[in-house]
CSV table of C-alpha atoms and ligand atoms in Angstrom, one decimal:
chain,number,residue,atom,x,y,z
A,1,MET,CA,-26.8,-88.8,-110.9
A,2,ASN,CA,-24.7,-87.9,-113.9
A,3,ASN,CA,-22.0,-90.5,-114.5
A,4,ASN,CA,-19.7,-87.8,-116.0
A,5,VAL,CA,-19.5,-85.9,-112.7
A,6,GLU,CA,-16.0,-86.1,-111.3
A,7,MET,CA,-16.7,-87.0,-107.7
A,8,ILE,CA,-13.1,-87.2,-106.7
A,9,LYS,CA,-10.3,-85.5,-108.5
A,10,LEU,CA,-6.7,-85.8,-107.5
A,11,GLU,CA,-4.3,-83.4,-109.2
A,12,HIS,CA,-0.6,-84.1,-108.8
A,13,VAL,CA,-1.2,-85.2,-105.1
A,14,SER,CA,1.9,-85.9,-103.0
A,15,ARG,CA,2.3,-86.6,-99.3
A,16,VAL,CA,5.8,-86.4,-97.9
A,17,TYR,CA,6.4,-87.3,-94.2
A,18,ASP,CA,9.3,-85.5,-92.7
A,19,LEU,CA,10.9,-87.9,-90.2
A,20,GLY,CA,13.5,-85.3,-89.0
A,21,LYS,CA,17.3,-85.3,-89.3
A,22,GLY,CA,16.9,-84.8,-93.1
A,23,SER,CA,15.1,-88.1,-93.5
A,24,ARG,CA,11.7,-88.2,-95.3
A,25,VAL,CA,9.2,-90.7,-96.8
A,26,VAL,CA,7.3,-90.0,-99.9
A,27,ALA,CA,4.1,-91.9,-99.1
A,28,VAL,CA,2.3,-90.7,-102.2
A,29,ASP,CA,4.1,-89.3,-105.2
A,30,ASP,CA,2.4,-87.1,-107.8
A,31,VAL,CA,-0.9,-89.1,-108.1
A,32,SER,CA,-3.5,-87.8,-110.5
A,33,LEU,CA,-6.8,-89.6,-110.8
A,34,SER,CA,-10.5,-88.8,-111.5
A,35,VAL,CA,-13.3,-91.0,-110.0
A,36,TYR,CA,-16.7,-90.4,-111.6
A,37,ALA,CA,-20.1,-90.6,-110.0
A,38,GLU,CA,-21.3,-94.2,-109.5
A,39,GLU,CA,-18.0,-95.7,-110.2
A,40,PHE,CA,-16.6,-98.6,-108.2
A,41,VAL,CA,-12.8,-98.1,-108.3
A,42,CYS,CA,-10.4,-100.5,-106.6
A,43,ILE,CA,-6.8,-99.7,-105.8
A,44,VAL,CA,-4.3,-102.5,-105.6
A,45,GLY,CA,-0.5,-102.4,-105.1
A,46,PRO,CA,2.3,-103.8,-102.9
A,47,SER,CA,2.4,-103.0,-99.2
A,48,GLY,CA,3.7,-99.5,-98.5
A,49,CYS,CA,2.8,-98.1,-101.9
A,50,GLY,CA,0.6,-95.4,-100.5
A,51,LYS,CA,-2.9,-96.9,-100.8
A,52,SER,CA,-4.1,-96.1,-97.3
A,53,THR,CA,-2.4,-92.7,-97.3
A,54,LEU,CA,-4.4,-91.8,-100.4
A,55,LEU,CA,-7.7,-92.7,-98.7
A,56,TYR,CA,-6.7,-90.7,-95.6
A,57,LEU,CA,-6.0,-87.7,-97.8
A,58,ILE,CA,-9.4,-88.0,-99.6
A,59,ALA,CA,-11.1,-88.4,-96.2
A,60,CYS,CA,-9.3,-85.3,-95.2
A,61,LEU,CA,-7.8,-87.0,-92.2
A,62,ASP,CA,-4.4,-85.9,-93.6
A,63,PHE,CA,-3.3,-83.3,-96.0
A,64,PRO,CA,-1.3,-83.4,-99.3
A,65,THR,CA,2.1,-81.7,-99.1
A,66,SER,CA,1.5,-80.7,-102.7
A,67,GLY,CA,-1.2,-81.0,-105.3
A,68,GLN,CA,-4.9,-80.7,-104.8
A,69,ILE,CA,-8.0,-82.8,-104.1
A,70,LEU,CA,-11.4,-81.8,-105.4
A,71,ILE,CA,-14.7,-83.3,-104.3
A,72,GLU,CA,-17.4,-82.6,-106.8
A,73,GLY,CA,-15.3,-79.8,-108.1
A,74,GLN,CA,-14.7,-78.1,-104.8
A,75,PRO,CA,-11.2,-78.1,-103.2
A,76,LEU,CA,-11.2,-80.3,-100.2
A,77,ARG,CA,-10.3,-78.3,-97.1
A,78,ALA,CA,-12.2,-80.0,-94.2
A,79,PRO,CA,-13.7,-83.5,-93.8
A,80,ASN,CA,-16.7,-83.7,-96.0
A,81,PRO,CA,-19.9,-85.3,-94.6
A,82,ARG,CA,-20.7,-86.7,-98.0
A,83,VAL,CA,-17.6,-88.9,-97.7
A,84,GLY,CA,-17.9,-92.1,-95.6
A,85,MET,CA,-15.2,-94.6,-94.6
A,86,VAL,CA,-15.0,-98.3,-93.8
A,87,PHE,CA,-11.6,-99.6,-92.4
A,88,GLN,CA,-10.3,-103.0,-91.8
A,89,PRO,CA,-10.8,-102.9,-88.0
A,90,ASP,CA,-14.5,-102.7,-87.0
A,91,SER,CA,-15.7,-99.3,-86.1
A,92,VAL,CA,-19.0,-100.5,-84.7
A,93,PHE,CA,-19.9,-99.1,-81.3
A,94,PRO,CA,-19.6,-102.0,-78.8
A,95,TRP,CA,-22.3,-100.5,-76.5
A,96,LEU,CA,-25.0,-100.2,-79.1
A,97,THR,CA,-27.1,-103.0,-80.5
A,98,VAL,CA,-27.0,-103.9,-84.2
A,99,ARG,CA,-30.1,-101.8,-84.9
A,100,ARG,CA,-28.8,-98.8,-82.9
A,101,ASN,CA,-25.4,-99.0,-84.7
A,102,ILE,CA,-27.0,-98.9,-88.1
A,103,ALA,CA,-29.5,-96.2,-87.0
A,104,PHE,CA,-26.8,-94.0,-85.5
A,105,GLY,CA,-26.0,-91.9,-88.6
A,106,PRO,CA,-29.7,-91.4,-89.7
A,107,GLU,CA,-30.5,-90.4,-86.1
A,108,LEU,CA,-27.6,-87.9,-86.0
A,109,ARG,CA,-28.9,-86.4,-89.3
A,110,GLY,CA,-32.2,-85.6,-87.4
A,111,LEU,CA,-34.5,-87.9,-89.5
A,112,SER,CA,-37.9,-88.8,-88.0
A,113,ALA,CA,-38.1,-92.0,-85.9
A,114,GLU,CA,-40.2,-93.5,-88.7
A,115,GLN,CA,-37.5,-92.7,-91.4
A,116,VAL,CA,-34.7,-94.0,-89.1
A,117,ASP,CA,-36.6,-97.2,-88.6
A,118,GLN,CA,-37.2,-97.6,-92.3
A,119,ILE,CA,-33.6,-97.1,-93.1
A,120,ALA,CA,-32.3,-99.4,-90.4
A,121,ASN,CA,-34.8,-102.1,-91.4
A,122,SER,CA,-33.8,-101.9,-95.0
A,123,TYR,CA,-30.1,-102.3,-94.3
A,124,ILE,CA,-30.5,-105.0,-91.7
A,125,ARG,CA,-32.4,-106.9,-94.4
A,126,MET,CA,-29.8,-106.1,-97.1
A,127,VAL,CA,-26.9,-107.5,-95.1
A,128,GLY,CA,-28.9,-110.5,-93.7
A,129,LEU,CA,-28.9,-109.5,-90.0
A,130,GLU,CA,-32.6,-110.1,-89.4
A,131,GLY,CA,-33.1,-111.7,-86.0
A,132,PHE,CA,-29.9,-110.0,-84.7
A,133,GLU,CA,-31.3,-106.5,-84.4
A,134,ASP,CA,-31.1,-106.4,-80.6
A,135,THR,CA,-27.7,-108.2,-80.4
A,136,LEU,CA,-24.6,-106.4,-79.1
A,137,PRO,CA,-21.5,-106.6,-81.3
A,138,ARG,CA,-19.5,-108.7,-78.9
A,139,GLN,CA,-22.0,-111.5,-79.4
A,140,LEU,CA,-21.4,-111.4,-83.2
A,141,SER,CA,-18.8,-113.2,-85.4
A,142,GLY,CA,-16.2,-111.1,-87.3
A,143,GLY,CA,-18.2,-111.4,-90.5
A,144,MET,CA,-21.4,-110.3,-88.9
A,145,LYS,CA,-19.7,-107.3,-87.2
A,146,LYS,CA,-18.3,-106.3,-90.6
A,147,ARG,CA,-21.8,-106.5,-92.0
A,148,VAL,CA,-22.9,-104.0,-89.4
A,149,ASP,CA,-20.0,-101.8,-90.3
A,150,VAL,CA,-20.9,-101.9,-94.0
A,151,ALA,CA,-24.6,-101.4,-93.3
A,152,ARG,CA,-23.8,-98.5,-91.1
A,153,ALA,CA,-21.6,-96.8,-93.7
A,154,PHE,CA,-24.3,-97.1,-96.4
A,155,ALA,CA,-27.1,-96.0,-93.9
A,156,ASN,CA,-25.3,-92.7,-93.5
A,157,ASN,CA,-26.1,-92.2,-97.2
A,158,PRO,CA,-22.7,-90.8,-98.2
A,159,GLU,CA,-22.1,-89.9,-101.9
A,160,ILE,CA,-18.6,-91.3,-101.7
A,161,LEU,CA,-17.5,-94.4,-99.8
A,162,LEU,CA,-13.9,-95.0,-99.0
A,163,MET,CA,-13.1,-98.6,-98.1
A,164,ASP,CA,-9.7,-99.6,-96.8
A,165,GLU,CA,-9.3,-103.4,-97.0
A,166,PRO,CA,-12.6,-103.8,-95.2
A,167,PHE,CA,-12.7,-107.6,-95.6
A,168,GLY,CA,-8.9,-108.1,-95.1
A,169,ALA,CA,-9.2,-109.7,-91.7
A,170,LEU,CA,-12.0,-112.2,-92.6
A,171,ASP,CA,-11.7,-115.9,-93.6
A,172,ALA,CA,-12.1,-116.7,-97.3
A,173,MET,CA,-15.7,-117.9,-97.2
A,174,THR,CA,-17.0,-115.0,-95.1
A,175,LYS,CA,-15.0,-112.6,-97.3
A,176,GLU,CA,-16.7,-114.0,-100.5
A,177,ARG,CA,-20.1,-113.7,-98.9
A,178,LEU,CA,-19.5,-110.1,-98.0
A,179,GLN,CA,-18.2,-109.3,-101.5
A,180,LEU,CA,-21.5,-110.7,-102.9
A,181,GLU,CA,-23.5,-108.6,-100.4
A,182,LEU,CA,-21.5,-105.5,-101.3
A,183,LEU,CA,-22.1,-106.1,-105.0
A,184,ARG,CA,-25.8,-106.4,-104.3
A,185,ILE,CA,-25.9,-103.2,-102.2
A,186,TRP,CA,-23.9,-101.3,-104.7
A,187,ASP,CA,-26.2,-102.5,-107.5
A,188,ASN,CA,-29.1,-101.0,-105.6
A,189,GLU,CA,-27.4,-97.8,-104.3
A,190,ARG,CA,-24.8,-96.9,-106.9
A,191,LYS,CA,-22.5,-94.9,-104.6
A,192,THR,CA,-19.1,-93.8,-105.8
A,193,VAL,CA,-16.8,-96.3,-104.1
A,194,LEU,CA,-13.0,-96.2,-103.8
A,195,PHE,CA,-11.9,-99.6,-102.4
A,196,VAL,CA,-8.4,-100.5,-101.4
A,197,THR,CA,-7.4,-104.2,-101.4
A,198,HIS,CA,-4.4,-106.4,-101.9
A,199,ASP,CA,-6.6,-109.2,-103.2
A,200,LEU,CA,-6.6,-109.1,-107.0
A,201,GLU,CA,-9.7,-111.3,-107.4
A,202,GLU,CA,-11.6,-109.0,-105.0
A,203,ALA,CA,-10.6,-106.0,-107.1
A,204,LEU,CA,-11.7,-107.6,-110.3
A,205,VAL,CA,-15.0,-109.0,-108.9
A,206,LEU,CA,-16.0,-105.6,-107.4
A,207,GLY,CA,-14.4,-102.9,-109.5
A,208,SER,CA,-15.4,-101.1,-112.6
A,209,ARG,CA,-11.8,-100.0,-112.8
A,210,VAL,CA,-8.7,-101.1,-111.0
A,211,VAL,CA,-5.9,-98.7,-110.2
A,212,VAL,CA,-2.6,-100.4,-110.0
A,213,MET,CA,-0.1,-98.6,-107.7
A,214,GLU,CA,3.7,-99.2,-107.5
A,215,ARG,CA,6.4,-98.5,-104.9
A,216,ALA,CA,9.2,-96.1,-105.1
A,217,PRO,CA,7.9,-93.9,-106.6
A,218,ASN,CA,4.6,-94.5,-104.8
A,219,THR,CA,2.4,-93.6,-107.7
A,220,ILE,CA,-0.1,-95.0,-110.2
A,221,GLN,CA,1.4,-97.6,-112.5
A,222,THR,CA,-1.7,-98.1,-114.7
A,223,VAL,CA,-5.5,-98.1,-114.6
A,224,ILE,CA,-7.5,-101.0,-116.0
A,225,ASP,CA,-11.1,-101.0,-117.2
A,226,VAL,CA,-12.9,-104.1,-115.9
A,227,PRO,CA,-15.2,-105.3,-118.6
A,228,PHE,CA,-17.4,-107.8,-116.8
A,229,GLU,CA,-21.1,-107.2,-117.0
A,230,ARG,CA,-23.3,-106.5,-114.0
A,231,PRO,CA,-25.0,-107.8,-112.0
A,232,ARG,CA,-22.0,-109.9,-111.2
A,233,ASP,CA,-21.7,-113.0,-109.0
A,234,LEU,CA,-18.8,-115.0,-107.8
A,235,LEU,CA,-19.1,-117.5,-110.6
A,236,LEU,CA,-17.4,-114.8,-112.6
A,237,LYS,CA,-14.1,-115.9,-110.9
A,238,THR,CA,-14.2,-119.2,-112.8
A,239,SER,CA,-14.4,-117.7,-116.3
A,240,ALA,CA,-11.3,-117.8,-118.5
A,241,GLU,CA,-11.5,-114.0,-119.1
A,242,PHE,CA,-11.5,-113.3,-115.4
A,243,GLN,CA,-8.4,-115.5,-114.9
A,244,GLN,CA,-6.7,-113.7,-117.8
A,245,TYR,CA,-7.3,-110.3,-116.1
A,246,ARG,CA,-6.1,-111.7,-112.8
A,247,ARG,CA,-2.9,-112.9,-114.5
A,248,MET,CA,-2.4,-109.6,-116.2
A,249,LEU,CA,-2.7,-107.8,-112.8
A,250,TRP,CA,-0.4,-110.3,-111.1
A,251,ASP,CA,2.2,-109.8,-113.8
A,252,MET,CA,2.0,-106.0,-113.5
A,253,LEU,CA,2.6,-106.2,-109.7
A,254,HIS,CA,5.3,-108.7,-109.9
A,255,VAL,CA,7.2,-107.1,-112.7
A,256,SER,CA,7.1,-103.7,-110.9
A,257,ALA,CA,8.3,-105.5,-107.6
A,258,ARG,CA,11.4,-106.9,-109.3
B,301,ADP,P1,-0.2,-99.0,-98.1
B,301,ADP,O1,-1.5,-98.7,-97.6
B,301,ADP,O2,-0.1,-99.1,-99.6
B,301,ADP,O3,0.4,-100.3,-97.5
B,301,ADP,P2,0.7,-96.6,-96.7
B,301,ADP,O4,-0.1,-95.6,-97.3
B,301,ADP,O5,0.2,-97.2,-95.4
B,301,ADP,O6,0.8,-97.8,-97.8
B,301,ADP,O7,2.2,-96.1,-96.5
B,301,ADP,C1,2.9,-95.6,-97.6
B,301,ADP,C2,4.3,-95.2,-97.1
B,301,ADP,O8,4.2,-94.1,-96.2
B,301,ADP,C3,5.0,-96.3,-96.3
B,301,ADP,O9,6.4,-96.3,-96.5
B,301,ADP,C4,4.7,-95.9,-94.8
B,301,ADP,O10,5.7,-96.4,-94.0
B,301,ADP,C5,4.8,-94.4,-94.9
B,301,ADP,N1,3.9,-93.7,-94.0
B,301,ADP,C6,2.5,-93.8,-93.9
B,301,ADP,N2,2.1,-93.0,-92.9
B,301,ADP,C7,3.2,-92.4,-92.3
B,301,ADP,C8,3.4,-91.5,-91.2
B,301,ADP,N3,2.3,-91.0,-90.5
B,301,ADP,N4,4.7,-91.2,-90.9
B,301,ADP,C9,5.7,-91.6,-91.6
B,301,ADP,N5,5.6,-92.5,-92.7
B,301,ADP,C10,4.3,-92.9,-93.0
C-alpha cells in the first residue's frame, strides 16, 4: 500500500439539518481533510462539534449538504464495502457465538470454510478470546464483547475503519487493555483508521495525527502530528513529552470552549 494514497478526502464538507420553521443546525461546517493510506487519525473535540456526523457522512449513512467526499479518489455515492465501522454500542449478533460473529463477514464474502476458519482463529487469538469461541455474547463482559466487535470489524478486511468512541463505555482498565490490543492489531494490519474519541490520552496513544474540532462553527480547529515512535505501549503515557502533548491538546480545547 502506498502511504501517499488519499484514502479519504473531504472537500469543503458541510451538513446542515433543517429543523423546520426556519431553524437549522450546522452539524459540520466546511470541513476539508485528507487521510492517507495506513494512517491512524483520531478526532477529538467538544460534544456536539460534529465528530459523529463526520463519520456517518464518510460511511455514507448520511449525505453532505455541500462539498464532496472521495474514497480512494472516487466520489462517494453509496456505502462502500471497503469501509467498516465500530460504534460505541456493541454491534455483535446476540444469537451467534464469538466464532460465528467473527466469521460472519468472511462467510458473507464467500470465502472457503478453511479460509474462514483461518481468519476467525487468527482474530480470536489476536484479541485474546481463545477458550470463548463457542460462547454467546450475553455470557461475556462488556470488554470481551467489544473485543468481538473489533475482531469482527478487522475480519471483514476493510481498507478503511471508522471507529466512533468504541471504548467510550468501558471502565478505565478494560479500555487501556483494548487500546493496547488495537495498537497491536493495527501494527500487524495497517488499515486506514479514523477514530473519534473525547479522551485526549487515547487519541495520543493511538493516533499518528490528531484532528482537533471546535464548536460553532463545527469545523477543524487544527491538526497535530503525533511524533511518538511505534510500536507503542501504554508506558508512553508516563513520558514528559506525552504529557506536554496532552496539555497542548487540553489547552486548545479549553481555549476554544471559552
Ligand atoms: P459529536 O459527535 O461531536 O458529539 P454530532 O455529530 O453528534 O456531534 O452532532 C453535531 C451537531 O449536529 C449537534 O448539535 C447535534 O445536535 C446536531 N445533529 C446531529 N444529528 C442531527 C440530526 N439528525 N438532526 C438534527 N441535528 C442533528
